[in-house]
């Protein structure tokens, strides 16, 4: 009820400022308030005005408006001139829009486009009174790691003079870091557009080590903080300050790459201690009213809190992994995993350090962005929104040493109220030392390649060199070699190294399929010019 009242008040602001916005009565009629809140920093009432056509949203045609004391102070965004469309929107406002393709068929088309199994539901007719302008929740349907949703949209065409009726289908496939938004033509059933909510970091994998070393040799003397200044080579609180710590507030001590450094090579010590780093936020800012391990109902003793749950995910399955445990001293929690960079990153202490560092940096970014307005009502990531508006239960799942990829990082940001996921991958060693072709002599020699990290126990440093004949993996069609399903030449692959082409499914599936055929190793060739997969 409160949301409805807020939307009505926001729409009233739009109507009273229609002239300043250049909106006609028809424009206002074909709009809805998709979100509204009062910005805590400026006191402005923020209104997101979504354009509609026949009561259905026009895809990504939104105006962002700021009002102060009932008057428009700022606006951005775009609208479609409804007079350019074939039929005036006013005459179509109450007219039913009937797609040729059902919502069930649209989900099937999206799943097929992603090479997923058929969704687990019957193709029954949709209810006649169903409102498909709003998202319909279909559950995971046996093919996704979260709920599949679908709704109807108008997609602007060319110079915004036409719109096409489409189904928007959202799918996050199992065993994948991807989270897809797919648009299916509601007339033909063809997939006409897809977007990924998951953003990769896109490191150049061959030059990654060189770049880190180059940056590490630079001299970083800039002092940067939010709330107080800190010298890079000192802990966040000096000795004189530690004596004045409030006795009723428990300490959190973390060995990390300290803010604002970026990597071990950027600091002379390689790591440092951060003490109660939530104090970096000005007191009273509201960013962290408890501490980083409390969500208002639970006080955790590991790398979980209101903003983030940090854990390892070496098997790349996005399930429960090891969290770094704090060493309790009274009410204090000490996370002092001192890294040894000469040992593997999956070493117990090194892994604990990586998880702690990921927990620390996610919280730092939460508290920092909070100062600039990324708070509860504007859709930030928190389990408990403390009755400040917005949707809660959407803390970040932060996976350290994720096994579903390497030399990269992903961040998936779904709508407010759904959990984001951050995935941090391991970097392989020197690419020139990973792979050597022994024969034929015409192509013999070292080859640029990067070693996968799906199974850290099987890294070459741990098991030694692997030598064998290379056999091309044939799919069922015998014309493709992507290894997303069982091979047609399984006997030939047994005891040999499988050669596979990148694409269509994730590396974990390819490796598992090759292993099931009896291969002793796998080489994935790139289908994209430039850096290796």
Short mmCIF file of N, CA and C in Angstrom, two decimals, residues 37-128:
data_model
loop_
_atom_site.label_atom_id
_atom_site.label_comp_id
_atom_site.label_asym_id
_atom_site.label_seq_id
_atom_site.Cartn_x
_atom_site.Cartn_y
_atom_site.Cartn_z
N UNK A 37 11.81 7.39 -4.92
CA UNK A 37 12.33 7.46 -3.55
C UNK A 37 12.86 8.87 -3.31
N UNK A 38 13.11 9.19 -2.06
CA UNK A 38 13.70 10.47 -1.69
C UNK A 38 15.19 10.26 -1.45
N UNK A 39 16.03 10.97 -2.19
CA UNK A 39 17.47 10.83 -2.06
C UNK A 39 17.92 11.44 -0.73
N UNK A 40 18.62 10.65 0.08
CA UNK A 40 18.99 11.08 1.43
C UNK A 40 20.01 12.22 1.40
N UNK A 41 20.82 12.30 0.36
CA UNK A 41 21.87 13.32 0.30
C UNK A 41 21.33 14.68 -0.12
N UNK A 42 20.43 14.70 -1.10
CA UNK A 42 19.96 15.97 -1.67
C UNK A 42 18.56 16.35 -1.23
N UNK A 43 17.79 15.38 -0.74
CA UNK A 43 16.39 15.64 -0.43
C UNK A 43 15.50 15.66 -1.64
N UNK A 44 16.07 15.38 -2.82
CA UNK A 44 15.27 15.35 -4.04
C UNK A 44 14.38 14.10 -4.08
N UNK A 45 13.19 14.27 -4.61
CA UNK A 45 12.33 13.12 -4.89
C UNK A 45 12.67 12.61 -6.28
N UNK A 46 13.19 11.39 -6.35
CA UNK A 46 13.58 10.80 -7.62
C UNK A 46 12.42 9.97 -8.17
N UNK A 47 12.12 10.19 -9.44
CA UNK A 47 11.02 9.48 -10.09
C UNK A 47 11.53 8.85 -11.38
N UNK A 48 11.29 7.56 -11.54
CA UNK A 48 11.62 6.85 -12.78
C UNK A 48 10.32 6.65 -13.54
N UNK A 49 10.19 7.36 -14.67
CA UNK A 49 8.94 7.36 -15.44
C UNK A 49 9.12 6.46 -16.66
N UNK A 50 8.49 5.29 -16.60
CA UNK A 50 8.56 4.30 -17.67
C UNK A 50 7.48 4.56 -18.70
N UNK A 51 7.87 4.68 -19.98
CA UNK A 51 6.86 4.86 -21.02
C UNK A 51 6.17 3.53 -21.32
N UNK A 52 4.86 3.59 -21.52
CA UNK A 52 4.08 2.41 -21.87
C UNK A 52 3.35 2.66 -23.19
N UNK A 53 2.84 1.58 -23.76
CA UNK A 53 2.03 1.65 -24.98
C UNK A 53 1.04 0.50 -24.88
N UNK A 54 -0.22 0.80 -24.91
CA UNK A 54 -1.27 -0.20 -24.63
C UNK A 54 -1.04 -0.89 -23.29
N UNK A 55 -0.60 -0.12 -22.30
CA UNK A 55 -0.37 -0.59 -20.93
C UNK A 55 0.80 -1.56 -20.81
N UNK A 56 1.62 -1.66 -21.83
CA UNK A 56 2.80 -2.53 -21.83
C UNK A 56 4.04 -1.65 -21.91
N UNK A 57 5.07 -1.97 -21.11
CA UNK A 57 6.29 -1.16 -21.09
C UNK A 57 6.97 -1.14 -22.45
N UNK A 58 7.52 0.03 -22.81
CA UNK A 58 8.38 0.16 -23.97
C UNK A 58 9.81 -0.03 -23.48
N UNK A 59 10.51 -1.00 -24.02
CA UNK A 59 11.79 -1.44 -23.49
C UNK A 59 12.81 -0.31 -23.38
N UNK A 60 13.29 -0.08 -22.16
CA UNK A 60 14.37 0.86 -21.85
C UNK A 60 14.06 2.30 -22.26
N UNK A 61 12.81 2.65 -22.33
CA UNK A 61 12.43 4.05 -22.58
C UNK A 61 11.95 4.62 -21.25
N UNK A 62 12.88 5.22 -20.53
CA UNK A 62 12.64 5.68 -19.16
C UNK A 62 13.19 7.09 -19.00
N UNK A 63 12.46 7.92 -18.29
CA UNK A 63 12.95 9.24 -17.89
C UNK A 63 13.25 9.22 -16.40
N UNK A 64 14.42 9.75 -16.03
CA UNK A 64 14.81 9.86 -14.63
C UNK A 64 14.65 11.32 -14.23
N UNK A 65 13.75 11.59 -13.30
CA UNK A 65 13.36 12.95 -12.96
C UNK A 65 13.63 13.23 -11.49
N UNK A 66 14.12 14.44 -11.21
CA UNK A 66 14.37 14.87 -9.83
C UNK A 66 13.50 16.09 -9.52
N UNK A 67 12.79 16.03 -8.40
CA UNK A 67 11.91 17.12 -7.98
C UNK A 67 12.33 17.62 -6.60
N UNK A 68 12.25 18.93 -6.43
CA UNK A 68 12.53 19.55 -5.13
C UNK A 68 11.42 20.55 -4.83
N UNK A 69 10.80 20.41 -3.66
CA UNK A 69 9.70 21.29 -3.28
C UNK A 69 8.62 21.34 -4.36
N UNK A 70 8.35 20.18 -4.95
CA UNK A 70 7.28 20.07 -5.93
C UNK A 70 7.63 20.54 -7.32
N UNK A 71 8.88 21.00 -7.54
CA UNK A 71 9.28 21.52 -8.84
C UNK A 71 10.37 20.64 -9.47
N UNK A 72 10.33 20.53 -10.80
CA UNK A 72 11.35 19.77 -11.52
C UNK A 72 12.69 20.49 -11.44
N UNK A 73 13.74 19.79 -11.00
CA UNK A 73 15.07 20.39 -10.94
C UNK A 73 16.04 19.72 -11.91
N UNK A 74 15.72 18.51 -12.34
CA UNK A 74 16.62 17.81 -13.27
C UNK A 74 15.86 16.68 -13.95
N UNK A 75 16.26 16.39 -15.17
CA UNK A 75 15.64 15.29 -15.89
C UNK A 75 16.56 14.73 -16.94
N UNK A 76 16.47 13.43 -17.16
CA UNK A 76 17.27 12.77 -18.19
C UNK A 76 16.47 11.59 -18.72
N UNK A 77 16.81 11.14 -19.92
CA UNK A 77 16.12 10.00 -20.50
C UNK A 77 15.46 10.36 -21.82
N UNK A 78 14.56 9.50 -22.27
CA UNK A 78 13.97 9.67 -23.60
C UNK A 78 12.55 9.15 -23.61
N UNK A 79 11.82 9.54 -24.66
CA UNK A 79 10.47 9.05 -24.90
C UNK A 79 10.30 8.84 -26.40
N UNK A 80 9.36 7.97 -26.74
CA UNK A 80 8.97 7.78 -28.14
C UNK A 80 7.80 8.71 -28.43
N UNK A 81 7.85 9.34 -29.60
CA UNK A 81 6.73 10.18 -30.04
C UNK A 81 5.61 9.25 -30.51
N UNK A 82 4.57 9.13 -29.71
CA UNK A 82 3.50 8.19 -30.01
C UNK A 82 2.78 8.52 -31.30
N UNK A 83 2.82 9.77 -31.72
CA UNK A 83 2.12 10.16 -32.95
C UNK A 83 2.77 9.54 -34.18
N UNK A 84 4.03 9.07 -34.04
CA UNK A 84 4.71 8.45 -35.18
C UNK A 84 4.30 7.00 -35.38
N UNK A 85 3.69 6.40 -34.37
CA UNK A 85 3.27 5.01 -34.48
C UNK A 85 2.03 4.90 -35.36
N UNK A 86 1.79 3.69 -35.86
CA UNK A 86 0.70 3.50 -36.82
C UNK A 86 -0.65 3.90 -36.26
N UNK A 87 -0.92 3.52 -35.00
CA UNK A 87 -2.21 3.82 -34.39
C UNK A 87 -1.98 4.67 -33.14
N UNK A 88 -2.76 5.70 -32.96
CA UNK A 88 -2.62 6.51 -31.74
C UNK A 88 -2.76 5.64 -30.50
N UNK A 89 -1.89 5.85 -29.54
CA UNK A 89 -1.91 5.01 -28.34
C UNK A 89 -3.22 5.15 -27.58
N UNK A 90 -3.82 6.33 -27.64
CA UNK A 90 -5.06 6.53 -26.89
C UNK A 90 -6.16 5.59 -27.35
N UNK A 91 -6.19 5.29 -28.65
CA UNK A 91 -7.24 4.40 -29.17
C UNK A 91 -6.93 2.95 -28.86
N UNK A 92 -5.66 2.65 -28.56
CA UNK A 92 -5.27 1.27 -28.27
C UNK A 92 -5.17 1.00 -26.78
N UNK A 93 -5.32 2.03 -25.96
CA UNK A 93 -5.05 1.90 -24.54
C UNK A 93 -5.81 0.75 -23.90
N UNK A 94 -7.06 0.57 -24.27
CA UNK A 94 -7.88 -0.48 -23.67
C UNK A 94 -7.98 -1.72 -24.56
N UNK A 95 -7.32 -1.68 -25.69
CA UNK A 95 -7.42 -2.80 -26.63
C UNK A 95 -6.47 -3.92 -26.22
N UNK A 96 -6.94 -5.13 -26.23
CA UNK A 96 -6.10 -6.27 -25.86
C UNK A 96 -5.03 -6.49 -26.92
N UNK A 97 -3.83 -6.84 -26.47
CA UNK A 97 -2.74 -7.16 -27.38
C UNK A 97 -2.51 -8.66 -27.30
N UNK A 98 -2.71 -9.35 -28.41
CA UNK A 98 -2.63 -10.81 -28.43
C UNK A 98 -1.43 -11.25 -29.25
N UNK A 99 -0.41 -11.84 -28.62
CA UNK A 99 0.76 -12.32 -29.36
C UNK A 99 0.45 -13.63 -30.08
N UNK A 100 1.15 -13.88 -31.18
CA UNK A 100 1.00 -15.15 -31.89
C UNK A 100 1.73 -16.28 -31.17
N UNK A 101 2.79 -15.92 -30.44
CA UNK A 101 3.61 -16.89 -29.72
C UNK A 101 3.25 -16.81 -28.24
N UNK A 102 2.96 -17.95 -27.61
CA UNK A 102 2.59 -17.96 -26.20
C UNK A 102 3.82 -17.72 -25.32
N UNK A 103 3.57 -17.39 -24.07
CA UNK A 103 4.66 -17.16 -23.13
C UNK A 103 5.46 -18.45 -22.90
N UNK A 104 4.77 -19.60 -22.89
CA UNK A 104 5.47 -20.89 -22.73
C UNK A 104 6.39 -21.16 -23.91
N UNK A 105 5.89 -20.89 -25.11
CA UNK A 105 6.70 -21.12 -26.31
C UNK A 105 7.89 -20.17 -26.35
N UNK A 106 7.72 -18.96 -25.83
CA UNK A 106 8.83 -18.01 -25.79
C UNK A 106 9.94 -18.52 -24.88
N UNK A 107 9.56 -19.11 -23.74
CA UNK A 107 10.56 -19.67 -22.83
C UNK A 107 11.28 -20.85 -23.49
N UNK A 108 10.53 -21.69 -24.20
CA UNK A 108 11.16 -22.79 -24.94
C UNK A 108 12.15 -22.26 -25.96
N UNK A 109 11.76 -21.21 -26.67
CA UNK A 109 12.64 -20.64 -27.70
C UNK A 109 13.92 -20.09 -27.07
N UNK A 110 13.79 -19.42 -25.93
CA UNK A 110 14.96 -18.86 -25.25
C UNK A 110 15.88 -19.98 -24.76
N UNK A 111 15.30 -21.03 -24.18
CA UNK A 111 16.09 -22.16 -23.69
C UNK A 111 16.82 -22.85 -24.84
N UNK A 112 16.12 -23.03 -25.95
CA UNK A 112 16.73 -23.66 -27.12
C UNK A 112 17.87 -22.81 -27.66
N UNK A 113 17.69 -21.50 -27.66
CA UNK A 113 18.73 -20.59 -28.14
C UNK A 113 20.00 -20.72 -27.30
N UNK A 114 19.82 -21.00 -26.01
CA UNK A 114 20.96 -21.15 -25.10
C UNK A 114 21.47 -22.58 -25.04
N UNK A 115 20.93 -23.47 -25.90
CA UNK A 115 21.32 -24.88 -25.95
C UNK A 115 21.05 -25.57 -24.61
N UNK A 116 19.94 -25.20 -23.97
CA UNK A 116 19.54 -25.81 -22.71
C UNK A 116 18.51 -26.90 -22.97
N UNK A 117 18.36 -27.86 -22.05
CA UNK A 117 17.29 -28.86 -22.20
C UNK A 117 15.93 -28.18 -22.20
N UNK A 118 14.94 -28.90 -22.66
CA UNK A 118 13.58 -28.35 -22.68
C UNK A 118 13.12 -28.05 -21.26
N UNK A 119 12.54 -26.88 -21.02
CA UNK A 119 12.04 -26.54 -19.68
C UNK A 119 10.99 -27.54 -19.22
N UNK A 120 10.97 -27.81 -17.92
CA UNK A 120 10.06 -28.81 -17.36
C UNK A 120 8.71 -28.19 -17.03
N UNK A 121 7.88 -28.01 -18.05
CA UNK A 121 6.50 -27.60 -17.82
C UNK A 121 5.67 -27.99 -19.03
N UNK A 122 4.36 -28.08 -18.85
CA UNK A 122 3.48 -28.46 -19.95
C UNK A 122 3.15 -27.23 -20.78
N UNK A 123 2.87 -27.43 -22.05
CA UNK A 123 2.55 -26.31 -22.95
C UNK A 123 1.05 -26.02 -22.92
N UNK A 124 0.53 -25.85 -21.73
CA UNK A 124 -0.90 -25.55 -21.64
C UNK A 124 -1.13 -24.08 -21.99
N UNK A 125 -2.35 -23.78 -22.38
CA UNK A 125 -2.69 -22.41 -22.74
C UNK A 125 -2.66 -21.51 -21.51
N UNK A 126 -2.21 -20.28 -21.70
CA UNK A 126 -2.17 -19.32 -20.60
C UNK A 126 -3.58 -18.87 -20.26
N UNK A 127 -3.84 -18.52 -19.02
CA UNK A 127 -5.17 -18.02 -18.65
C UNK A 127 -5.56 -16.80 -19.47
N UNK A 128 -6.83 -16.72 -19.82
CA UNK A 128 -7.28 -15.63 -20.67
C UNK A 128 -7.11 -14.27 -20.01
#
